Structures are given as C-alpha cells and as structure tokens.
Amino acid sequence: MTNVTLSDEEEDDHVTLTFQYPTRLRIVRLACFILYACTTLSIITAPLFGASVQPERDYTRNVDPFIGVDWGGNTFVGSAIPYGLVKLGPDMETFDGRRSGFGYSSTGSSLGFSHLHLSGAQGKYGNILVTPVTGPLDLNDIKSPRTEEVAKVGYYAATLTRYQVKAELTSSRRVGFHRYTFPTSQQTHITINIAYALGLGTDWQAQKFLGAEIHLTSNHEAQGVARFTGGWNRGGEYKVFYYMVLDTPAKAMRTWTGSSLTDAKDATVGPDTPIGASFDFTTKANQAIQAKVGISFISAEQAKQNVQQEVPAWSFEAIHAAATALWNTQLAKLNMIGETDSQRRQLYTAIYHVMLMPTDRTGENPDWKSSEPYYDDFYCIWDTFRTSSPLLTLISPDRQRDIIRSLIDIYRHTGYMPDARSGNDNGRTQGGSNANVVVADAYLKGLKGIDYQTAFAAMVHDAEVPPADAQKEGRGGLKDYNEKGFVTLADERSGSRTAEYSYDDFAISEVACGLGKTKEAALYSSRAHNFEHLWDKDMTVQGFKGFMRPRNPNGTWAPPYLVVRGTWPDFFYEGDIWTYSIYAPQDMKRLIEMAGGKDAFVHRLDWTFLRGHFDVTNEPSFLLPVLYNYAGRPDKTADIVHMVLEKAFTNSRAGIPGNDDSGAMSSWLIFSTLGIFPVAGEDVYLISTPSIPNASLALGDGRKLRIVARNLDANGLNRYVQSATLNGVDLPNAWFRHYQIKDGATLVLTMGSAPSEWGKATSPPSMSDAALPVCSAAQVTTTDH
C-alpha cells in the first residue's frame, strides 16, 4: 500500500491518497473492458504506469440520490450511468396501496425493479419489472416492505423483509445488473413482469399496455417485447425489447398469462392482459443469483447483444466500479473550497440529477437510421432550456453538441424539433418552441460541430408552419401570432405563448444575424416585441400599472386574467400576470420603461416576491430574482437569491422545492449557489451572490471558470458585492459575456455586509440599447403599441 500527498495548484489544498494496487487494478481493467471507459479511469491507473500523479477523489460519495424524492421532487432512485438508457430502480406503492408515479416512495412496499425511469418527472415507463420472491408465488400479491436501504451512484440495495432477500442493482448504458441474495428456501423465484408499467390506466395522461411476448429460450434466459402507448407526453406506441439471462439455471420455468401459471415456454397477449415468467429455484442460505437484463428499442436480439457487449462477465463489482468511474469524471467538473457539508451534498447531487436526462439512445432509434447522435426523454425543453442547457454548454460542450445534433436530426425526420419527447415520440408542447433558444445559446457561445444551417431551417419551420397537433409539437396559435402579432383566446395559453414566442423569435434573429441572413434577422427581430401587443398599459393591479392581458379573436381586450397559477387551457401556463408580464429577456430595458421606469420596476419585483407571486417550483420564475440587475439593484438580487437558497433547497429527501424536471431545478441551484446566472439564448451571465468562497467549473481542455468570493461569511451577512475583477481586470458591471470566460477565467468578488454602488452603472444588454448585442441588421424601432 502506497500513500501519496499531492498539491492542487489552483485550489491550494492537499489531498492524501491511498492506492491498493493489485485488487483495484483488476477491477479497473475489467471495468474498462466492460464499458470502454479506460479514458475516464486514467486518474486511477496513471500512477501505475509512470504517468504524472493526479489526485484520486471519489466525488460520488458526495451524491445523495435520496435528495428530492419527497414532496414532489420525483428524483430517480436506482442505478444509471450519465445519460444512460437504462435507469434500473425500485417501483413502489404506499402501505395504503397508492403506487408511485415515478417509481420510488420513502414509505411503503417494493413491487420490484424496473429498467426505464424518468428523473424529476413522472408519467412514463417503469418497464420490465423483475422481482425476487420466496415462498408460494401469488401473482396478485408480489410485493414486500424493505429495510437496510442504500442508494449510491450506480448502485441501489435493500432487504425485502417479507422474502428475506437482499436485492442489489447496478447498470451499464443499456443493461441492468441484478444480484439477489436468498435465504434457505425450497420455493425461490425470480419473476419478470412484462405487462407492468408506471401509471397504467384509462386517464388521458395514463400509460396503456398494448400487448407483449415472452419466450423462455433456456433454463436461464428469457426474451421478448412489451408494447405501450400514452403517458404524460401522450405519445404513440413504443416497444421495449428485453433479454434476461441468469447466472444460475432454474430447476423449473413457468409463464403466466392472465392469472394462470403454466409450463408453456412461449406466451403472447394483447391489451390489458397480464404476462410474465418465473424462474424457480431451491436456494441455500446466502446464495446469490445474478441476472442481467438488456434493453433495446430495436429488437430482442439487439437487447441480447447489448448484454454481450456491455456486460460480458458476471462481476457485479466491476460494473459498479465502471459506473462510479463514469460519474466521477462528470462530477469532477465542479470543485469547491470552503463549502458546507450540506452545500457539497446538494451541488454534487444536482450535477448528478442534471446528467440523468435526456437519455442517450444512440444506436437504439427504432424509427430511422442515421449517423447522428440520438437522444430521447426531453422532459421537457420548456423546463431545461433556461438553466440545464447553458450549464452543459459550459461544462459538457461535447455532450451538449450531440444533444443539439439529435434535436436537428429529429427535425429532419419528424418535421419539428421537439419541445418534449419521450418513448421515441414528440409531445407535449407546454409553451414556446424552446429548442430555438437552445440552438441560439449554443451558437452565440461558439459551440462547434453543429449544422447550424439546418438548425436555422428547423427554427424557421417552427416560426412559420402551424402544426397538425399543437400539443404535440410546433407553435399553437401560430396563424394569429404571425398575422396579428399575438395569440388570441381562440387558443389555449395565449399569454404565455405570446411571451415565449417573442423570445423564440429573438433567438431566431440572433442565429440569422450570425449566418448572414439579414432579411430573416430583421423579420424575427421585429417579432421579438410581439409581447407588447398583449400589454395593456392602463391595466392596474395593486397600484401597479401595465400588465399582459388577454385579447379576444377579434382583437378586443378580454377581462384581465388574475388566476395565480394557470395550466393547459388558461391564459398563462404555470405562472401569473406578475411572472409573465415581466418576461422579456431580449429587451428588459424596454419592458422596464413600459412598467414605469426602474424605481417602479423594482417596487413591482419587491411586491412579486413579498406577496407570494414568485413560484420557485416552476421554471417561468427562474429568471425573476436576477431581474433586479437590469434596474441597477444587484443588492436586491443578492437578497432574493440568498433567501430562496436558504428556504427552498436543503440536503434532505424534501430538498427540492418542486419537480426537478430533468435537472432543471438542480441546475438553477448550481448557478445560484455559485453566484452567476445565464440568460439562456444570450451570451450573458448575470452576477447574483455566491454562497461558496471558492468554486471552479471545468470547461474542458484544462480550462476552468473559477469564482472567488472574498470576505464571504458563514452567516450570509456579507452577501453584497463591493467590487469585482474578471481575469484581474476591474469589472464594474453585474454581468459579463461568455467570450470573457470561454478560454478559462477567474472572477473575484469582494463581498461586504451592506449594499454598494457596484453594478449599478451599466445594465445588462437589451435590444433597445443604442448598440445592439447581436447585429445591426436586426435593429428595429420600438414604439408604443
């Protein structure tokens, strides 16, 4: 055993490392072979081969997968690699029989372990359920309370008390690996339920089982297909092909259709008929039986090949080690000094949550063949475009590049870039065509390797071609929007759609500018102010004047919409007049003028936060805390960000204030804790208040963005920026641009206990500025409407 002490030059800390060479190297080599992850393991193996010594740090120990499982966070618990197709985890029901919509429940019984899940959302998947059982097999009563539960990166374990079985799970990209340790029993079973899924029912958002096949091809193998439709995205049919292989031959095998177990080795059923199989054993005390389950959307043969390629051996530890190594590579992109234990757990868990979705299904596209990357489970871009996409552009540019290439390829073959997509089908669209903002964000920040000409064609298609089904894809109410300049009450969500389409059109104008398409740039830049057509300058609420207001199909004003939080058929979606009336990131200068000037705007923001109109649990509110910067009050931004972090986020099971929404809430937490916030679709970051004295984000190729907060105190009193430097140069603004940090940068913020004059002089960029932030071809004259 060798101890090595290393110094990290940038972070000025010391790490003592312990290497136990022989055993660790065997596991590492096997893990490399299994997941082709040798490059990600270089920090472990380098000392053995004479390379420069680097610190081995297990960042995964800072991840707590239980954060966010309660009170609506809906975060995934189980095993998955970054963006993995397989998310193998427990499915549960409460003790009064209410089944979880996303899989996990902090109380209740385990129904088994299925292979496909979402994270931060519910309403889809839960397919191919495997359950270990001892004693008589009752198909109508397969469940057990659990204890001794453990959840770590790439690993889940629990003891099923009814059956006295220890269940352990790990996974590769397309394969779930199960290990069950049984007691002495003459009746031991490993069951596979093919008809099971989360949220089955008749509701319009429910999943529906369409039929399945199972074939027992030997005394230790099963394969087939299960067919489903529906779910939250109201998608079409998706087929889940599976192949299961056990390391122990069964003494007997049975299948079931309906409620009857038989010796038949093949079975096929139609809709709503139970189907599955049981492998039966006699076990000794502490006998472990392992199962590998390959999943594919192509064929059962492909599922089998996935097992053979990704998990050729029977080493559970090697698969877990490989998953851990992959996650360590991603988690190492964040480093902190001086953080609290709670902050450390929250932020590393947040990165973990961000990188669970979308799902990398490259090579598993059942609908078309393409050399492009293929991703699914955009759930939804309406949630993730604001913070998750800008975060990946910063710390995982190659991954973000591939995700955008996938969006463009989906457009090539379906006609639209999705706003949401799951089960290999587009749907549903909550607001605007927000992939437009994702593309613009990448383009302005110089992300390479993307066909921006085709991306621009997809953006224009969104803006010009009405979809056949506006809840599935594209822009609803587009005809009115393009002809009248606003969506009317003839279409649902007309207020939030008008606000979002305006920003989407701004995003299109930005890309048009960069591509030299001056005519299109001018057109879409002019539409970027369409939100003003729903602005009633005389509408007064609580003493504040000027709000968005519905318009009838004939253009006349409809009664004001004062519902606190709307939904699908309403004027605003998941927000109210206080949120959407001040949503115009493209031209906050103009909006502030419309709202009565900076003082009135600040007062309006104060009211919004103090009177409960700020809803941190929904994405339309994400930008609100930093809007003070546009009115010259970064000190108030600091107050609100500090308050929200203190009240809404913790390191507990209820530590996320609402649906994590595929990591959207988690990425908001990361940016807000570090003290910077992206304006998605622009190359601008707003400075708020850092909560950690020294943090860095790896930008790739050895580049880092380091954020240092001098004089920061543990109680958060010194939350106000007094002065700032960026790369040693004075930064008087409460914002900066991407080009200033893209090659690596150090942002130093000197903090104090009282507001200062810092950041007040120059507001962040807006379209109404004398010098437009993108190109002069997009310049239009803004006038009152």
JSON list of C-alpha atoms in Angstrom, two decimals, residues 27 136 290 401 437 450-451 461 468 481 509 533 547 560 654 718 753 755:
[
{"chain": "A", "resi": 27, "resn": "ILE", "atom": "CA", "xyz": [-11.39, -4.24, -11.07]},
{"chain": "A", "resi": 136, "resn": "PRO", "atom": "CA", "xyz": [-45.59, -19.68, -2.58]},
{"chain": "A", "resi": 290, "resn": "GLN", "atom": "CA", "xyz": [-27.49, -12.76, -10.59]},
{"chain": "A", "resi": 401, "resn": "ARG", "atom": "CA", "xyz": [-23.28, 19.43, -29.09]},
{"chain": "A", "resi": 437, "resn": "VAL", "atom": "CA", "xyz": [-33.35, 29.13, -27.59]},
{"chain": "A", "resi": 450, "resn": "ILE", "atom": "CA", "xyz": [-23.37, 21.59, -35.28]},
{"chain": "A", "resi": 451, "resn": "ASP", "atom": "CA", "xyz": [-25.11, 22.01, -38.62]},
{"chain": "A", "resi": 461, "resn": "HIS", "atom": "CA", "xyz": [-40.15, 25.92, -39.64]},
{"chain": "A", "resi": 468, "resn": "ALA", "atom": "CA", "xyz": [-51.31, 19.49, -37.03]},
{"chain": "A", "resi": 481, "resn": "TYR", "atom": "CA", "xyz": [-49.44, 35.25, -33.81]},
{"chain": "A", "resi": 509, "resn": "SER", "atom": "CA", "xyz": [-32.92, 36.57, -35.20]},
{"chain": "A", "resi": 533, "resn": "HIS", "atom": "CA", "xyz": [-49.29, 43.60, -28.24]},
{"chain": "A", "resi": 547, "resn": "PHE", "atom": "CA", "xyz": [-49.78, 44.10, -17.48]},
{"chain": "A", "resi": 560, "resn": "PRO", "atom": "CA", "xyz": [-57.95, 40.51, -17.12]},
{"chain": "A", "resi": 654, "resn": "ALA", "atom": "CA", "xyz": [-37.65, 17.04, 0.56]},
{"chain": "A", "resi": 718, "resn": "ASN", "atom": "CA", "xyz": [-21.55, 39.58, 3.56]},
{"chain": "A", "resi": 753, "resn": "SER", "atom": "CA", "xyz": [-22.33, 43.36, 4.64]},
{"chain": "A", "resi": 755, "resn": "PRO", "atom": "CA", "xyz": [-25.11, 47.27, -0.49]}
]
